[in-house]
């Protein structure tokens, strides 16, 4: 990963409460991440399906650890366990 691109990518929708939950945790831990806003139509979210195997958002790709996951509760738990002190565990 190049120095100018964050290692964490979050695939999300505008005004999605589940996505915002993940954004809050990323921000609380001061983590740099890149937001990729996806198509509102579930059937048009091919980019998300390519990276996570599902068309649901939020979806997170963490190149620091090689983890790709979806479902906001799972992502929040992962972020808390991995970056709870702001550093990779």
PDB file of C-alpha atoms in Angstrom:
ATOM      1  CA  UNK A   1       0.000   0.000   0.000  1.00  0.00           C
ATOM      2  CA  UNK A   2       1.410   3.383  -0.885  1.00  0.00           C
ATOM      3  CA  UNK A   3       2.016   5.989   1.811  1.00  0.00           C
ATOM      4  CA  UNK A   4      -0.664   8.316   0.441  1.00  0.00           C
ATOM      5  CA  UNK A   5      -3.496   5.731   0.528  1.00  0.00           C
ATOM      6  CA  UNK A   6      -4.976   4.551   3.840  1.00  0.00           C
ATOM      7  CA  UNK A   7      -4.802   0.802   4.441  1.00  0.00           C
ATOM      8  CA  UNK A   8      -8.474   0.692   5.477  1.00  0.00           C
ATOM      9  CA  UNK A   9     -11.251   1.071   2.915  1.00  0.00           C
ATOM     10  CA  UNK A  10     -14.888   1.388   3.969  1.00  0.00           C
ATOM     11  CA  UNK A  11     -17.590   0.715   1.398  1.00  0.00           C
ATOM     12  CA  UNK A  12     -20.689   2.640   2.428  1.00  0.00           C
ATOM     13  CA  UNK A  13     -23.873   4.458   1.499  1.00  0.00           C
ATOM     14  CA  UNK A  14     -24.779   8.077   2.162  1.00  0.00           C
ATOM     15  CA  UNK A  15     -26.971   8.439   5.287  1.00  0.00           C
ATOM     16  CA  UNK A  16     -26.745   4.734   6.175  1.00  0.00           C
ATOM     17  CA  UNK A  17     -26.983   4.414   9.995  1.00  0.00           C
ATOM     18  CA  UNK A  18     -25.023   1.139   9.989  1.00  0.00           C
ATOM     19  CA  UNK A  19     -22.255   2.743   7.953  1.00  0.00           C
ATOM     20  CA  UNK A  20     -22.219   5.787  10.239  1.00  0.00           C
ATOM     21  CA  UNK A  21     -21.771   3.503  13.245  1.00  0.00           C
ATOM     22  CA  UNK A  22     -18.555   2.161  11.700  1.00  0.00           C
ATOM     23  CA  UNK A  23     -17.408   5.675  10.726  1.00  0.00           C
ATOM     24  CA  UNK A  24     -17.827   6.807  14.358  1.00  0.00           C
ATOM     25  CA  UNK A  25     -15.594   3.986  15.610  1.00  0.00           C
ATOM     26  CA  UNK A  26     -12.960   4.638  12.940  1.00  0.00           C
ATOM     27  CA  UNK A  27     -12.952   8.325  13.895  1.00  0.00           C
ATOM     28  CA  UNK A  28     -12.892   7.604  17.659  1.00  0.00           C
ATOM     29  CA  UNK A  29      -9.719   5.575  17.181  1.00  0.00           C
ATOM     30  CA  UNK A  30      -8.165   8.172  14.874  1.00  0.00           C
ATOM     31  CA  UNK A  31      -7.808   5.668  12.049  1.00  0.00           C
ATOM     32  CA  UNK A  32      -7.131   6.857   8.520  1.00  0.00           C
ATOM     33  CA  UNK A  33      -9.497   5.269   6.050  1.00  0.00           C
ATOM     34  CA  UNK A  34     -10.851   5.777   2.583  1.00  0.00           C
ATOM     35  CA  UNK A  35     -14.600   5.924   2.006  1.00  0.00           C
ATOM     36  CA  UNK A  36     -15.946   4.366  -1.164  1.00  0.00           C
ATOM     37  CA  UNK A  37     -19.559   5.345  -1.650  1.00  0.00           C
ATOM     38  CA  UNK A  38     -21.528   2.674  -3.476  1.00  0.00           C
ATOM     39  CA  UNK A  39     -24.689   2.535  -5.548  1.00  0.00           C
ATOM     40  CA  UNK A  40     -27.950   2.781  -3.584  1.00  0.00           C
ATOM     41  CA  UNK A  41     -29.538  -0.058  -5.572  1.00  0.00           C
ATOM     42  CA  UNK A  42     -28.571  -3.358  -3.955  1.00  0.00           C
ATOM     43  CA  UNK A  43     -28.349  -5.087  -7.350  1.00  0.00           C
ATOM     44  CA  UNK A  44     -25.840  -2.473  -8.606  1.00  0.00           C
ATOM     45  CA  UNK A  45     -23.268  -2.974  -5.839  1.00  0.00           C
ATOM     46  CA  UNK A  46     -20.952  -5.211  -7.820  1.00  0.00           C
ATOM     47  CA  UNK A  47     -17.816  -3.519  -6.476  1.00  0.00           C
ATOM     48  CA  UNK A  48     -18.804  -4.500  -2.936  1.00  0.00           C
ATOM     49  CA  UNK A  49     -19.586  -8.062  -4.001  1.00  0.00           C
ATOM     50  CA  UNK A  50     -16.159  -8.350  -5.636  1.00  0.00           C
ATOM     51  CA  UNK A  51     -14.342  -7.415  -2.419  1.00  0.00           C
ATOM     52  CA  UNK A  52     -16.545  -8.951   0.284  1.00  0.00           C
ATOM     53  CA  UNK A  53     -18.605 -11.611  -1.470  1.00  0.00           C
ATOM     54  CA  UNK A  54     -21.828  -9.783  -0.534  1.00  0.00           C
ATOM     55  CA  UNK A  55     -23.640  -6.703  -1.774  1.00  0.00           C
ATOM     56  CA  UNK A  56     -24.388  -5.401   1.724  1.00  0.00           C
ATOM     57  CA  UNK A  57     -22.817  -2.351   3.335  1.00  0.00           C
ATOM     58  CA  UNK A  58     -20.930  -1.430   5.313  1.00  0.00           C
ATOM     59  CA  UNK A  59     -18.019  -3.530   4.142  1.00  0.00           C
ATOM     60  CA  UNK A  60     -14.466  -3.012   5.350  1.00  0.00           C
ATOM     61  CA  UNK A  61     -11.145  -4.017   3.807  1.00  0.00           C
ATOM     62  CA  UNK A  62      -8.115  -3.722   6.096  1.00  0.00           C
ATOM     63  CA  UNK A  63      -4.866  -4.201   4.205  1.00  0.00           C
ATOM     64  CA  UNK A  64      -2.914  -3.988   7.488  1.00  0.00           C
ATOM     65  CA  UNK A  65      -4.282  -7.359   8.562  1.00  0.00           C
ATOM     66  CA  UNK A  66      -5.705  -8.857   5.365  1.00  0.00           C
ATOM     67  CA  UNK A  67      -9.237  -8.790   6.791  1.00  0.00           C
ATOM     68  CA  UNK A  68     -12.329  -8.180   4.651  1.00  0.00           C
ATOM     69  CA  UNK A  69     -15.707  -8.192   6.362  1.00  0.00           C
ATOM     70  CA  UNK A  70     -19.239  -6.880   6.345  1.00  0.00           C
ATOM     71  CA  UNK A  71     -22.010  -6.321   8.926  1.00  0.00           C
ATOM     72  CA  UNK A  72     -21.584  -3.262  11.130  1.00  0.00           C
ATOM     73  CA  UNK A  73     -21.579  -5.130  14.470  1.00  0.00           C
ATOM     74  CA  UNK A  74     -18.811  -7.459  13.256  1.00  0.00           C
ATOM     75  CA  UNK A  75     -16.788  -4.546  11.889  1.00  0.00           C
ATOM     76  CA  UNK A  76     -17.124  -2.537  15.119  1.00  0.00           C
ATOM     77  CA  UNK A  77     -16.055  -5.559  17.175  1.00  0.00           C
ATOM     78  CA  UNK A  78     -13.068  -6.130  14.877  1.00  0.00           C
ATOM     79  CA  UNK A  79     -12.006  -2.478  15.066  1.00  0.00           C
ATOM     80  CA  UNK A  80     -12.285  -2.441  18.857  1.00  0.00           C
ATOM     81  CA  UNK A  81     -10.243  -5.636  19.211  1.00  0.00           C
ATOM     82  CA  UNK A  82      -7.628  -4.696  16.626  1.00  0.00           C
ATOM     83  CA  UNK A  83      -7.276  -0.939  17.068  1.00  0.00           C
ATOM     84  CA  UNK A  84      -8.670  -0.337  20.538  1.00  0.00           C
ATOM     85  CA  UNK A  85      -5.560   1.611  21.489  1.00  0.00           C
ATOM     86  CA  UNK A  86      -5.111   3.153  18.033  1.00  0.00           C
ATOM     87  CA  UNK A  87      -2.464   0.649  16.911  1.00  0.00           C
ATOM     88  CA  UNK A  88      -2.639  -2.695  15.177  1.00  0.00           C
ATOM     89  CA  UNK A  89      -2.756  -5.434  17.802  1.00  0.00           C
TER      90      UNK A  89
END
